[in-house]
């Protein structure tokens, strides 16, 4: 039986994409890379994918009259590669309900906040303005509700008094996102992770709350 394939959708520099590419290349994620698709022709992540020998496609959203037309073209492009898993990695598009439903249960996103806090944009700024003591990122299934799908894994860091929006973003990326997203995709590729009508299951056990990255890392270390 062949390993599952992953398609990644991007809009920017592709730092999370690079973490996924590396995890696939070193065998940590037992999967193949099907394609990387960007809605921006200048996305830096396209070069990362090309250098890794992965197929790339550009579907510039400005070439389409509306969101529905774009999502139809995007679905047609994805379906040519038959991906088992779709990972949104900095894909700055709000997807239509029809598109999300088409790939229900196999599409993931990473969002830079401790959901359900701060859905949408400017999450680091909002955390700082609220005076939060901690901030983080969440890996979740994609559903028609914006950033509202069931959360699988979260990681957090303490906010420092000297943190700015930029420094917080960098720390969340380095300390949480680049670790959490490949881990969830590893579970999905291994068939350990499932989305059912009543929630998320890992190893056939329901998750009553999102897993915590620190706890997972501790268990991994103890089992070595």
mmCIF file of C-alpha atoms in Angstrom:
data_model
loop_
_atom_site.group_PDB
_atom_site.id
_atom_site.type_symbol
_atom_site.label_atom_id
_atom_site.label_comp_id
_atom_site.label_asym_id
_atom_site.label_seq_id
_atom_site.Cartn_x
_atom_site.Cartn_y
_atom_site.Cartn_z
ATOM 1 C CA UNK A 1 0.000 0.000 0.000
ATOM 2 C CA UNK A 2 1.463 3.336 -1.031
ATOM 3 C CA UNK A 3 1.932 6.156 1.450
ATOM 4 C CA UNK A 4 -0.580 9.018 1.435
ATOM 5 C CA UNK A 5 0.115 12.227 -0.440
ATOM 6 C CA UNK A 6 0.023 15.800 0.804
ATOM 7 C CA UNK A 7 -0.906 18.980 -1.045
ATOM 8 C CA UNK A 8 0.070 22.305 0.516
ATOM 9 C CA UNK A 9 -1.588 25.640 -0.199
ATOM 10 C CA UNK A 10 0.479 28.772 0.409
ATOM 11 C CA UNK A 11 0.476 32.520 -0.101
ATOM 12 C CA UNK A 12 3.807 33.622 1.349
ATOM 13 C CA UNK A 13 7.356 32.733 2.307
ATOM 14 C CA UNK A 14 6.607 29.127 3.128
ATOM 15 C CA UNK A 15 8.224 28.632 6.538
ATOM 16 C CA UNK A 16 5.611 26.086 7.609
ATOM 17 C CA UNK A 17 5.844 24.567 4.147
ATOM 18 C CA UNK A 18 9.585 24.099 4.657
ATOM 19 C CA UNK A 19 8.971 22.283 7.931
ATOM 20 C CA UNK A 20 6.579 19.948 6.139
ATOM 21 C CA UNK A 21 8.988 19.398 3.249
ATOM 22 C CA UNK A 22 11.794 18.589 5.686
ATOM 23 C CA UNK A 23 9.647 16.187 7.710
ATOM 24 C CA UNK A 24 8.608 14.324 4.552
ATOM 25 C CA UNK A 25 12.176 14.243 3.231
ATOM 26 C CA UNK A 26 13.615 12.795 6.434
ATOM 27 C CA UNK A 27 10.828 10.242 6.789
ATOM 28 C CA UNK A 28 9.268 11.728 9.899
ATOM 29 C CA UNK A 29 6.034 12.136 7.949
ATOM 30 C CA UNK A 30 5.413 8.916 6.040
ATOM 31 C CA UNK A 31 3.906 10.553 2.980
ATOM 32 C CA UNK A 32 4.771 12.003 -0.397
ATOM 33 C CA UNK A 33 4.405 15.573 -1.546
ATOM 34 C CA UNK A 34 1.783 15.828 -4.292
ATOM 35 C CA UNK A 35 1.851 19.538 -5.111
ATOM 36 C CA UNK A 36 2.305 23.017 -3.685
ATOM 37 C CA UNK A 37 -0.220 25.571 -4.940
ATOM 38 C CA UNK A 38 -0.054 29.327 -4.383
ATOM 39 C CA UNK A 39 -2.571 32.058 -5.037
ATOM 40 C CA UNK A 40 0.330 34.497 -5.408
ATOM 41 C CA UNK A 41 2.926 34.145 -8.176
ATOM 42 C CA UNK A 42 5.542 35.892 -6.023
ATOM 43 C CA UNK A 43 5.181 33.600 -3.004
ATOM 44 C CA UNK A 44 8.607 32.640 -1.693
ATOM 45 C CA UNK A 45 7.376 29.180 -0.800
ATOM 46 C CA UNK A 46 7.214 28.266 -4.486
ATOM 47 C CA UNK A 47 11.008 28.379 -4.652
ATOM 48 C CA UNK A 48 11.251 26.165 -1.577
ATOM 49 C CA UNK A 49 8.984 23.594 -3.196
ATOM 50 C CA UNK A 50 10.810 23.755 -6.518
ATOM 51 C CA UNK A 51 14.164 23.220 -4.823
ATOM 52 C CA UNK A 52 12.695 20.176 -3.071
ATOM 53 C CA UNK A 53 11.579 18.740 -6.418
ATOM 54 C CA UNK A 54 7.874 19.149 -5.677
ATOM 55 C CA UNK A 55 5.339 20.057 -8.366
ATOM 56 C CA UNK A 56 4.162 23.648 -8.106
ATOM 57 C CA UNK A 57 1.171 25.474 -9.493
ATOM 58 C CA UNK A 58 0.115 29.109 -9.354
ATOM 59 C CA UNK A 59 -3.540 30.069 -9.386
ATOM 60 C CA UNK A 60 -3.569 33.837 -9.079
ATOM 61 C CA UNK A 61 -6.791 34.816 -7.350
ATOM 62 C CA UNK A 62 -6.841 38.134 -9.220
ATOM 63 C CA UNK A 63 -7.474 36.204 -12.442
ATOM 64 C CA UNK A 64 -10.912 35.101 -11.235
ATOM 65 C CA UNK A 65 -14.108 37.146 -10.946
ATOM 66 C CA UNK A 66 -15.150 35.938 -7.500
ATOM 67 C CA UNK A 67 -14.378 33.567 -4.664
ATOM 68 C CA UNK A 68 -16.580 30.793 -6.023
ATOM 69 C CA UNK A 69 -14.854 30.800 -9.415
ATOM 70 C CA UNK A 70 -11.449 30.721 -7.791
ATOM 71 C CA UNK A 71 -12.318 27.866 -5.461
ATOM 72 C CA UNK A 72 -13.716 25.840 -8.346
ATOM 73 C CA UNK A 73 -10.437 26.244 -10.248
ATOM 74 C CA UNK A 74 -8.470 25.425 -7.103
ATOM 75 C CA UNK A 75 -10.480 22.248 -6.554
ATOM 76 C CA UNK A 76 -9.914 21.195 -10.150
ATOM 77 C CA UNK A 77 -6.173 21.740 -9.741
ATOM 78 C CA UNK A 78 -6.051 19.785 -6.491
ATOM 79 C CA UNK A 79 -8.073 16.907 -7.844
ATOM 80 C CA UNK A 80 -5.555 16.326 -10.627
ATOM 81 C CA UNK A 81 -3.095 15.269 -7.919
ATOM 82 C CA UNK A 82 -5.526 13.231 -5.781
ATOM 83 C CA UNK A 83 -4.083 14.340 -2.419
ATOM 84 C CA UNK A 84 -5.037 12.438 0.704
ATOM 85 C CA UNK A 85 -4.193 15.371 2.955
ATOM 86 C CA UNK A 86 -4.435 19.103 2.259
ATOM 87 C CA UNK A 87 -2.465 21.486 4.456
ATOM 88 C CA UNK A 88 -3.102 25.217 4.466
ATOM 89 C CA UNK A 89 0.230 26.821 5.337
ATOM 90 C CA UNK A 90 -0.167 30.574 5.357
ATOM 91 C CA UNK A 91 -2.832 30.408 2.656
ATOM 92 C CA UNK A 92 -4.446 33.819 2.938
ATOM 93 C CA UNK A 93 -7.786 33.003 1.396
ATOM 94 C CA UNK A 94 -11.183 32.495 2.997
ATOM 95 C CA UNK A 95 -12.490 29.324 1.407
ATOM 96 C CA UNK A 96 -16.087 28.869 0.332
ATOM 97 C CA UNK A 97 -18.253 26.343 2.209
ATOM 98 C CA UNK A 98 -18.554 24.186 -0.908
ATOM 99 C CA UNK A 99 -14.791 23.880 -1.225
ATOM 100 C CA UNK A 100 -14.346 23.036 2.443
ATOM 101 C CA UNK A 101 -17.100 20.426 2.341
ATOM 102 C CA UNK A 102 -15.506 18.808 -0.710
ATOM 103 C CA UNK A 103 -12.378 18.017 1.348
ATOM 104 C CA UNK A 104 -14.004 17.534 4.737
ATOM 105 C CA UNK A 105 -11.946 15.541 7.181
ATOM 106 C CA UNK A 106 -8.672 15.805 5.298
ATOM 107 C CA UNK A 107 -7.862 19.513 5.282
ATOM 108 C CA UNK A 108 -5.854 21.177 8.055
ATOM 109 C CA UNK A 109 -4.817 24.697 8.939
ATOM 110 C CA UNK A 110 -2.417 26.235 11.425
ATOM 111 C CA UNK A 111 -3.623 29.443 13.040
ATOM 112 C CA UNK A 112 -1.407 31.726 15.135
ATOM 113 C CA UNK A 113 -3.526 31.955 18.262
ATOM 114 C CA UNK A 114 -4.838 29.777 21.041
ATOM 115 C CA UNK A 115 -8.208 29.158 19.461
ATOM 116 C CA UNK A 116 -11.012 29.983 20.038
ATOM 117 C CA UNK A 117 -9.204 33.230 20.875
ATOM 118 C CA UNK A 118 -8.447 35.637 18.041
ATOM 119 C CA UNK A 119 -9.867 34.090 14.936
ATOM 120 C CA UNK A 120 -8.959 35.946 11.763
ATOM 121 C CA UNK A 121 -6.089 38.365 11.277
ATOM 122 C CA UNK A 122 -3.615 40.322 13.457
ATOM 123 C CA UNK A 123 -3.590 37.716 16.207
ATOM 124 C CA UNK A 124 -0.252 38.747 17.733
ATOM 125 C CA UNK A 125 -1.292 42.383 17.940
ATOM 126 C CA UNK A 126 -4.581 41.461 19.539
ATOM 127 C CA UNK A 127 -2.891 39.259 22.145
ATOM 128 C CA UNK A 128 -0.531 42.080 23.077
ATOM 129 C CA UNK A 129 -3.306 44.670 23.219
ATOM 130 C CA UNK A 130 -5.348 42.392 25.475
ATOM 131 C CA UNK A 131 -2.429 42.017 27.883
ATOM 132 C CA UNK A 132 -2.425 38.231 27.595
ATOM 133 C CA UNK A 133 0.154 36.312 29.594
ATOM 134 C CA UNK A 134 0.544 33.654 26.914
ATOM 135 C CA UNK A 135 0.023 33.239 23.214
ATOM 136 C CA UNK A 136 0.411 30.384 20.778
ATOM 137 C CA UNK A 137 -0.787 28.531 17.722
ATOM 138 C CA UNK A 138 -3.396 25.893 16.949
ATOM 139 C CA UNK A 139 -3.558 23.149 14.332
ATOM 140 C CA UNK A 140 -7.166 22.445 13.439
ATOM 141 C CA UNK A 141 -9.373 20.755 10.908
ATOM 142 C CA UNK A 142 -10.824 23.165 8.373
ATOM 143 C CA UNK A 143 -14.589 23.592 8.451
ATOM 144 C CA UNK A 144 -16.827 26.231 6.837
ATOM 145 C CA UNK A 145 -16.588 28.338 10.021
ATOM 146 C CA UNK A 146 -13.499 30.572 9.773
ATOM 147 C CA UNK A 147 -10.818 29.238 12.142
ATOM 148 C CA UNK A 148 -13.615 27.362 13.884
ATOM 149 C CA UNK A 149 -12.830 23.733 13.078
ATOM 150 C CA UNK A 150 -11.975 21.195 15.789
ATOM 151 C CA UNK A 151 -8.511 21.839 17.225
ATOM 152 C CA UNK A 152 -6.093 18.914 17.352
ATOM 153 C CA UNK A 153 -2.959 20.412 18.889
ATOM 154 C CA UNK A 154 -1.953 23.686 20.518
ATOM 155 C CA UNK A 155 1.349 25.086 21.690
ATOM 156 C CA UNK A 156 1.939 28.185 23.767
ATOM 157 C CA UNK A 157 4.702 30.501 24.955
ATOM 158 C CA UNK A 158 4.844 33.166 27.621
ATOM 159 C CA UNK A 159 4.551 36.740 26.383
ATOM 160 C CA UNK A 160 7.491 38.859 27.467
ATOM 161 C CA UNK A 161 7.231 42.474 28.521
ATOM 162 C CA UNK A 162 9.518 43.517 25.671
ATOM 163 C CA UNK A 163 7.655 41.556 22.998
ATOM 164 C CA UNK A 164 6.460 43.360 19.912
ATOM 165 C CA UNK A 165 4.057 42.076 17.299
ATOM 166 C CA UNK A 166 7.038 41.060 15.138
ATOM 167 C CA UNK A 167 9.047 39.377 17.889
ATOM 168 C CA UNK A 168 6.010 37.474 19.113
ATOM 169 C CA UNK A 169 5.258 36.274 15.598
ATOM 170 C CA UNK A 170 8.836 35.033 15.201
ATOM 171 C CA UNK A 171 8.815 33.196 18.513
ATOM 172 C CA UNK A 172 5.443 31.553 17.851
ATOM 173 C CA UNK A 173 6.668 30.399 14.456
ATOM 174 C CA UNK A 174 9.960 29.021 15.755
ATOM 175 C CA UNK A 175 8.821 27.529 19.054
ATOM 176 C CA UNK A 176 5.332 26.324 18.172
ATOM 177 C CA UNK A 177 4.244 26.324 14.539
ATOM 178 C CA UNK A 178 7.267 24.629 12.982
ATOM 179 C CA UNK A 179 6.970 21.814 15.526
ATOM 180 C CA UNK A 180 3.219 21.403 15.836
ATOM 181 C CA UNK A 181 2.135 21.313 12.195
ATOM 182 C CA UNK A 182 4.439 18.483 11.021
ATOM 183 C CA UNK A 183 3.425 16.465 14.083
ATOM 184 C CA UNK A 184 -0.280 16.644 13.276
ATOM 185 C CA UNK A 185 0.361 15.818 9.620
ATOM 186 C CA UNK A 186 2.472 12.866 10.746
ATOM 187 C CA UNK A 187 -0.486 11.521 12.730
ATOM 188 C CA UNK A 188 -2.843 12.115 9.811
ATOM 189 C CA UNK A 189 -0.546 10.393 7.323
ATOM 190 C CA UNK A 190 -0.221 7.388 9.630
ATOM 191 C CA UNK A 191 -4.010 7.053 9.830
ATOM 192 C CA UNK A 192 -3.980 7.787 13.546
ATOM 193 C CA UNK A 193 -6.077 10.938 13.291
ATOM 194 C CA UNK A 194 -9.730 11.021 12.260
ATOM 195 C CA UNK A 195 -12.521 13.549 12.216
ATOM 196 C CA UNK A 196 -15.964 12.174 13.046
ATOM 197 C CA UNK A 197 -19.303 13.889 13.513
ATOM 198 C CA UNK A 198 -18.723 13.989 17.265
ATOM 199 C CA UNK A 199 -15.170 15.323 17.147
ATOM 200 C CA UNK A 200 -11.519 14.422 16.664
ATOM 201 C CA UNK A 201 -10.157 10.949 17.377
ATOM 202 C CA UNK A 202 -6.507 10.042 17.853
ATOM 203 C CA UNK A 203 -5.707 6.329 17.930
ATOM 204 C CA UNK A 204 -9.467 5.670 18.022
ATOM 205 C CA UNK A 205 -9.873 7.681 21.226
ATOM 206 C CA UNK A 206 -11.849 10.935 21.280
ATOM 207 C CA UNK A 207 -10.017 14.140 22.144
ATOM 208 C CA UNK A 208 -12.027 15.879 24.842
ATOM 209 C CA UNK A 209 -9.726 18.903 24.517
ATOM 210 C CA UNK A 210 -6.899 19.940 22.190
ATOM 211 C CA UNK A 211 -3.606 18.211 22.858
ATOM 212 C CA UNK A 212 -0.797 20.384 24.214
ATOM 213 C CA UNK A 213 2.528 20.465 22.411
ATOM 214 C CA UNK A 214 4.525 20.463 25.654
ATOM 215 C CA UNK A 215 2.704 17.347 26.858
ATOM 216 C CA UNK A 216 3.264 15.532 23.567
ATOM 217 C CA UNK A 217 6.953 16.452 23.564
ATOM 218 C CA UNK A 218 7.302 15.204 27.157
ATOM 219 C CA UNK A 219 5.651 11.858 26.340
ATOM 220 C CA UNK A 220 7.886 11.478 23.285
ATOM 221 C CA UNK A 221 11.011 12.078 25.369
ATOM 222 C CA UNK A 222 9.906 9.637 28.068
ATOM 223 C CA UNK A 223 9.296 6.915 25.487
ATOM 224 C CA UNK A 224 12.740 7.189 23.932
#
